[in-house]
């Protein structure tokens, strides 16, 4: 049975017939348990391509058509998450909450509204798989009242091409985040407006003295150096000054927009406009080549001198606006209060900023400047005491821009950068300084030493990032050791907060997302308990920054925003904090293109921030008798078993072999950041650990095995699945974790994964060769011999077998608890996924076949290129690199200089196009490029099945 698709046939009709054939093939499992419908469809398609009955362009059209449907479904899911978009009055829910708090009295209302309780952080993680046009159409479809029309528009744009190489740069990412921040600011203004409206209704005499805050906005786009070396410190300054110029202009505009502004307000607006122009000129100067000392001196001398137009503190303006609000009419007062809240919340920029480095960069300072041996990974109490002593006694060193120019150590240079920002750009707004892969409290004490050395400890919030297995196991003890130190206590007392960051994305790839979530919750609670027992921390807030992505594999809970926020900081944890009277701030991230879509339109920004405000002000919906917490013997036995299953998997040699042989070739550049950390590591060190979380998750998606969410439950249940089943029935917390696993399980396809392995099975190619004519048989045998030396098929098969056993156990538990319906319709729901994978696998086979037809090249081309080497690169899906290499060696056109036509001597050899290797281009390179393009479109479609890239 084959699928017949001829040129001009409707892609929709073909998709329908492909689904039917997949279903027929699948029905044969009853007779042959090893039947694989995806593999059979892929082989059918490959045969038609080889026979000339089907063109790659036809498959390309089908992929885009199916991708359009997948995008429509993703858009529906996105809209469901933004439930407030469909409400006639989306602010009503928040208003009810505000009125309830107002009933408790003015002091309670003021206390709740005037403190920052939540934060939204934008990051430049490489999740820009949807190009800008497609993202714009996606968001327009989500917010449109005419859903059908916009869905059709989205599908039509997808039909023109799912993939577009935007050549994403850091500056493009910065442009995108500035759009998100602009919409976020407007949405936040509306929330503040509502807060003031309720205050006015309830506290007529005092409402003009209430200064709303509640939520802040932050960004690390252009400020994150963890694992990357391509962001010059001068670029960071250029961006910050550009942001300052833009925001000062907005502040001025908000005052000018006030009806009948006083002369004083006009003067303040003019002062803000002048400061904006000063910042803009400095930004231009810092946009030059700062590796040129002359350019640097000019830039520094533009920024650093005192000037009448220069503003580095908004405190006097904020204070005056609030004084004027008390004297003004209601409308003017409200406008002034919102303007002053913006200034206080954002500071002299479009958002607060987070700088990030890696703990290894702090360790370099410990070793090279402080002479503390970094091979002592434990960094015992003696080292902490020594660091505390040095941090307490270190004299402050004032720096200038020449010091940044000459400094070679990243950690020192970045804190010097903080000093210069605080000195010359914004003296009031604190800077977050995140330290990735923190595993030892000495890392933070080392950072504190540097911060005090450069005089910024009073305005820089140092924050460890817990994301590695060791950090998740011992993060609570890490903090306990810090708060035993008087020097650190003095620091957090001065700052008024203790800041911690938790990386769901990285931690989840080692131990699974459900286990990572459990471990992070444990640290939240243990740190809260330790702080509440410490008398010196009574007035210190706990700031918890839970950074995560938009996919389940990177920590995003499938469902409404409330469920997502509860997953990050559980109701149990919030209730424990409240019980201990521990003030806390909860921050969370919106990462890259996928995350920015929640703010790409004012409507979605407003919907998102309303959900943040509602969640922030709502009481936690918690069951204090939840057996997950009451029966920790069961829940923590399960946690340890689940974590162990995944950690064992991560160390299994078949895991990287299955993912890395061709998996990276299924991806494309989705952001400015590299897929591997830029550390200077040798090629021998590369592997899964050096691969970042986003590409690893993206490969799992592309192979249809989101195993770091779906897998491990069956094995973790061990010999007592009844205990897990009981917990699933009775525990709301466990039900949430299981729901996430079920959603990932529904998007797991072992037939698709095994079918990828079959493409590298030598027996498949020998079997195809046996049924082919002599010329083609030689090509297919060549592939069979090549794959005989690889472990790809074997590794995928062994990994699939392990997953099969685990998921079979999980399915039995699910059926016992949820009923058989939970698994009954799974295959039908995955038909479109299977069609996509079969289409791509047929393209892969065609690419292999084309490349295997290459003859050996002449020795005159040297040893740098060979037919066998090119074939292997193509089977690793390194198609763009391979094509570029071949183009360089074999030009399409005759390179003979036209000047030779002036030679008087004649030649019997006629110049022809053959001297330009045109056959290699038309017969191999151009078809490979077409295949590569179609496969990139398939990548976009597949990641949209998971509602995110990576």
XYZ file of N, CA and C in Angstrom, residues 226-230 676-686 690:
51
model
N 26.626 34.340 30.779
C 26.841 32.960 31.178
C 27.039 32.087 29.948
N 28.251 31.557 29.797
C 28.524 30.635 28.707
C 28.640 31.289 27.344
N 28.760 32.613 27.289
C 28.953 33.253 25.995
C 29.995 34.348 26.127
N 30.729 34.541 25.042
C 31.842 35.499 25.045
C 31.669 36.576 23.978
N 30.495 36.627 23.382
C 30.306 37.495 22.219
C 29.666 38.839 22.563
N 26.023 25.528 22.312
C 26.926 25.015 23.341
C 27.563 26.193 24.061
N 27.882 25.991 25.321
C 28.500 27.052 26.103
C 29.852 27.415 25.492
N 30.113 28.718 25.398
C 31.392 29.201 24.871
C 32.373 29.283 26.036
N 33.136 28.212 26.207
C 34.045 28.155 27.347
C 35.480 27.916 26.941
N 35.721 27.718 25.656
C 37.070 27.376 25.217
C 37.373 25.906 25.403
N 36.358 25.101 25.668
C 36.577 23.675 25.879
C 37.006 23.012 24.583
N 37.777 21.937 24.720
C 38.229 21.201 23.545
C 37.086 20.377 22.981
N 37.250 19.955 21.740
C 36.195 19.169 21.103
C 35.926 17.880 21.858
N 36.968 17.337 22.508
C 36.789 16.090 23.236
C 35.872 16.205 24.435
N 35.697 17.435 24.913
C 34.843 17.638 26.071
C 33.380 17.812 25.690
N 33.100 17.963 24.406
C 31.735 18.213 23.990
C 30.885 16.973 24.189
N 27.752 19.647 27.757
C 28.122 20.949 27.209
C 26.999 21.541 26.360
